[in-house]
Amino acid sequence: KLHHKQVRKLLTQLRDDQLVKSESRQEGRVNARVNENLYWYIDFKHVVEVVKFRLYKMKKLLEEDERREVQCQVYFCPKSGCGRQYTALDAIRLIHGDTLCCEVCGAELGKNDSSNKVSDIRSVQERMNKQLHPFHEAIRRTDGIKVP
């Protein structure tokens, strides 16, 4: 059994997350005072929209991480004394023949492999899609329902 303060704290957090709404009403007079009551309710249509938006934001965040990792190709100088790093845009001016050479020491540049990060991000996306598939189906079923 929860104490009323714990319930109010939980409901306030849910309201801040836009999953429940509250309405204050002044009712009746008791000893010449107006009694103000706070009523909590769920606006189902709004909750569905909030959940859809949060799922969309999660998906876009993962896609942005993947895009950033794919685009951010870094080339590095393998010499221990140099250790310079270059972006893909910098690499254009470092082309000498068929190789990329460091502008400081002239050594051939190596490519920093970000494929592990990309595959990790893709596996997170697949896992998220798999786990949320029943949830997405339930949301699709509610799209056509009129909620009073």
Coordinates of C-alpha atoms in Angstrom, one line a residue:
K1 CA 0.0 0.0 0.0
L2 CA 1.4 3.4 -1.0
H3 CA 1.2 6.5 1.1
H4 CA -0.7 9.4 -0.5
K5 CA 2.5 11.5 -0.8
Q6 CA 4.2 8.7 -2.8
V7 CA 1.2 8.5 -5.1
R8 CA 1.1 12.2 -5.6
K9 CA 4.9 12.2 -6.4
L10 CA 4.5 9.4 -8.9
L11 CA 1.5 11.2 -10.5
T12 CA 3.4 14.5 -10.7
Q13 CA 6.3 12.7 -12.5
L14 CA 3.8 11.1 -14.9
R15 CA 2.3 14.5 -15.5
D16 CA 5.7 16.0 -16.2
D17 CA 6.2 13.1 -18.7
Q18 CA 2.8 14.0 -20.3
L19 CA 1.3 10.6 -19.6
V20 CA -1.4 11.8 -17.2
K21 CA -3.2 15.1 -16.8
S22 CA -4.6 16.8 -13.8
E23 CA -7.5 19.2 -13.3
S24 CA -8.2 21.3 -10.2
R25 CA -11.8 22.0 -9.3
Q26 CA -13.3 24.1 -6.5
E27 CA -16.2 22.2 -5.0
G28 CA -18.7 22.8 -2.2
R29 CA -18.2 24.9 0.9
V30 CA -17.2 23.4 4.1
N31 CA -17.1 25.7 7.1
A32 CA -17.2 28.8 4.8
R33 CA -14.2 27.5 2.9
V34 CA -14.0 26.4 -0.7
N35 CA -12.7 22.8 -1.0
E36 CA -10.3 22.4 -3.9
N37 CA -9.9 18.9 -5.3
L38 CA -7.3 17.7 -7.8
Y39 CA -8.4 15.1 -10.3
W40 CA -6.0 13.0 -12.3
Y41 CA -6.9 11.4 -15.6
I42 CA -5.4 9.8 -18.7
D43 CA -5.9 11.4 -22.1
F44 CA -5.4 8.3 -24.1
K45 CA -5.1 10.0 -27.5
H46 CA -2.4 12.3 -26.1
V47 CA -0.5 9.4 -24.5
V48 CA -0.4 7.6 -27.8
E49 CA 1.0 10.6 -29.5
V50 CA 3.6 11.2 -26.8
V51 CA 4.7 7.5 -27.1
K52 CA 4.9 7.7 -30.9
F53 CA 7.0 10.9 -30.6
R54 CA 9.4 9.3 -28.1
L55 CA 9.8 6.2 -30.2
Y56 CA 10.5 8.4 -33.3
K57 CA 13.1 10.4 -31.3
M58 CA 14.8 7.2 -30.2
K59 CA 14.9 5.9 -33.8
K60 CA 16.2 9.2 -35.1
L61 CA 18.9 9.4 -32.4
L62 CA 20.2 6.0 -33.3
E63 CA 20.1 6.8 -37.0
E64 CA 22.1 10.1 -36.3
D65 CA 24.7 8.2 -34.4
E66 CA 25.1 5.7 -37.2
R67 CA 25.3 8.5 -39.8
R68 CA 27.9 10.3 -37.7
E69 CA 30.1 7.2 -37.4
V70 CA 29.9 6.4 -41.1
Q71 CA 30.7 10.0 -42.1
C72 CA 33.4 10.5 -39.6
Q73 CA 36.2 8.5 -41.2
V74 CA 39.5 9.3 -39.5
Y75 CA 42.9 8.7 -41.0
F76 CA 45.9 8.5 -38.7
C77 CA 49.7 8.5 -39.0
P78 CA 51.1 5.2 -37.8
K79 CA 54.5 6.6 -36.8
S80 CA 54.8 6.7 -33.0
G81 CA 56.4 10.1 -32.9
C82 CA 53.8 11.8 -35.1
G83 CA 50.4 10.4 -34.4
R84 CA 48.5 13.1 -36.4
Q85 CA 44.8 12.5 -37.3
Y86 CA 43.0 13.7 -40.4
T87 CA 39.3 13.8 -41.3
A88 CA 38.0 12.6 -44.7
L89 CA 37.9 16.3 -45.8
D90 CA 41.6 16.7 -44.8
A91 CA 42.5 13.5 -46.7
I92 CA 41.7 15.1 -50.1
R93 CA 44.8 17.4 -49.9
L94 CA 47.0 14.6 -48.6
I95 CA 46.7 12.4 -51.7
H96 CA 50.0 11.6 -53.3
G97 CA 49.6 9.1 -56.1
D98 CA 47.5 6.3 -54.9
T99 CA 48.2 6.8 -51.2
L100 CA 47.5 9.2 -48.4
C101 CA 50.6 10.6 -46.8
C102 CA 51.0 12.5 -43.5
E103 CA 51.8 16.2 -44.1
V104 CA 54.2 16.3 -41.2
C105 CA 56.4 13.1 -41.6
G106 CA 55.3 11.8 -45.0
A107 CA 54.3 8.3 -43.7
E108 CA 51.4 6.5 -45.3
L109 CA 48.2 7.1 -43.3
G110 CA 46.1 4.3 -41.9
K111 CA 42.3 4.3 -41.7
N112 CA 40.7 4.2 -38.3
D113 CA 38.2 1.4 -38.4
S114 CA 34.8 2.6 -37.0
S115 CA 33.0 -0.5 -38.4
N116 CA 32.7 -2.0 -34.9
K117 CA 30.9 1.1 -33.7
V118 CA 28.6 1.1 -36.7
S119 CA 27.8 -2.6 -36.3
D120 CA 27.1 -2.0 -32.6
I121 CA 24.7 0.8 -33.4
R122 CA 23.0 -1.4 -36.0
S123 CA 22.6 -4.3 -33.6
V124 CA 21.0 -1.9 -31.0
Q125 CA 18.6 -0.7 -33.7
E126 CA 17.7 -4.3 -34.6
R127 CA 17.2 -5.2 -31.0
M128 CA 15.1 -2.2 -30.4
N129 CA 13.0 -2.9 -33.4
K130 CA 12.5 -6.5 -32.4
Q131 CA 11.6 -5.7 -28.8
L132 CA 9.3 -2.9 -29.8
H133 CA 7.5 -4.6 -32.7
P134 CA 4.5 -5.8 -30.6
F135 CA 4.3 -2.3 -29.2
H136 CA 4.3 -0.7 -32.7
E137 CA 1.6 -3.2 -33.7
A138 CA -0.6 -2.2 -30.7
I139 CA -0.1 1.5 -31.6
R140 CA -1.1 0.9 -35.2
R141 CA -4.3 -0.9 -34.0
T142 CA -5.2 2.1 -31.9
D143 CA -4.8 4.6 -34.8
G144 CA -8.3 3.9 -36.1
I145 CA -10.1 3.8 -32.8
K146 CA -12.0 6.9 -31.7
V147 CA -11.4 7.5 -28.0
P148 CA -14.0 9.7 -26.2

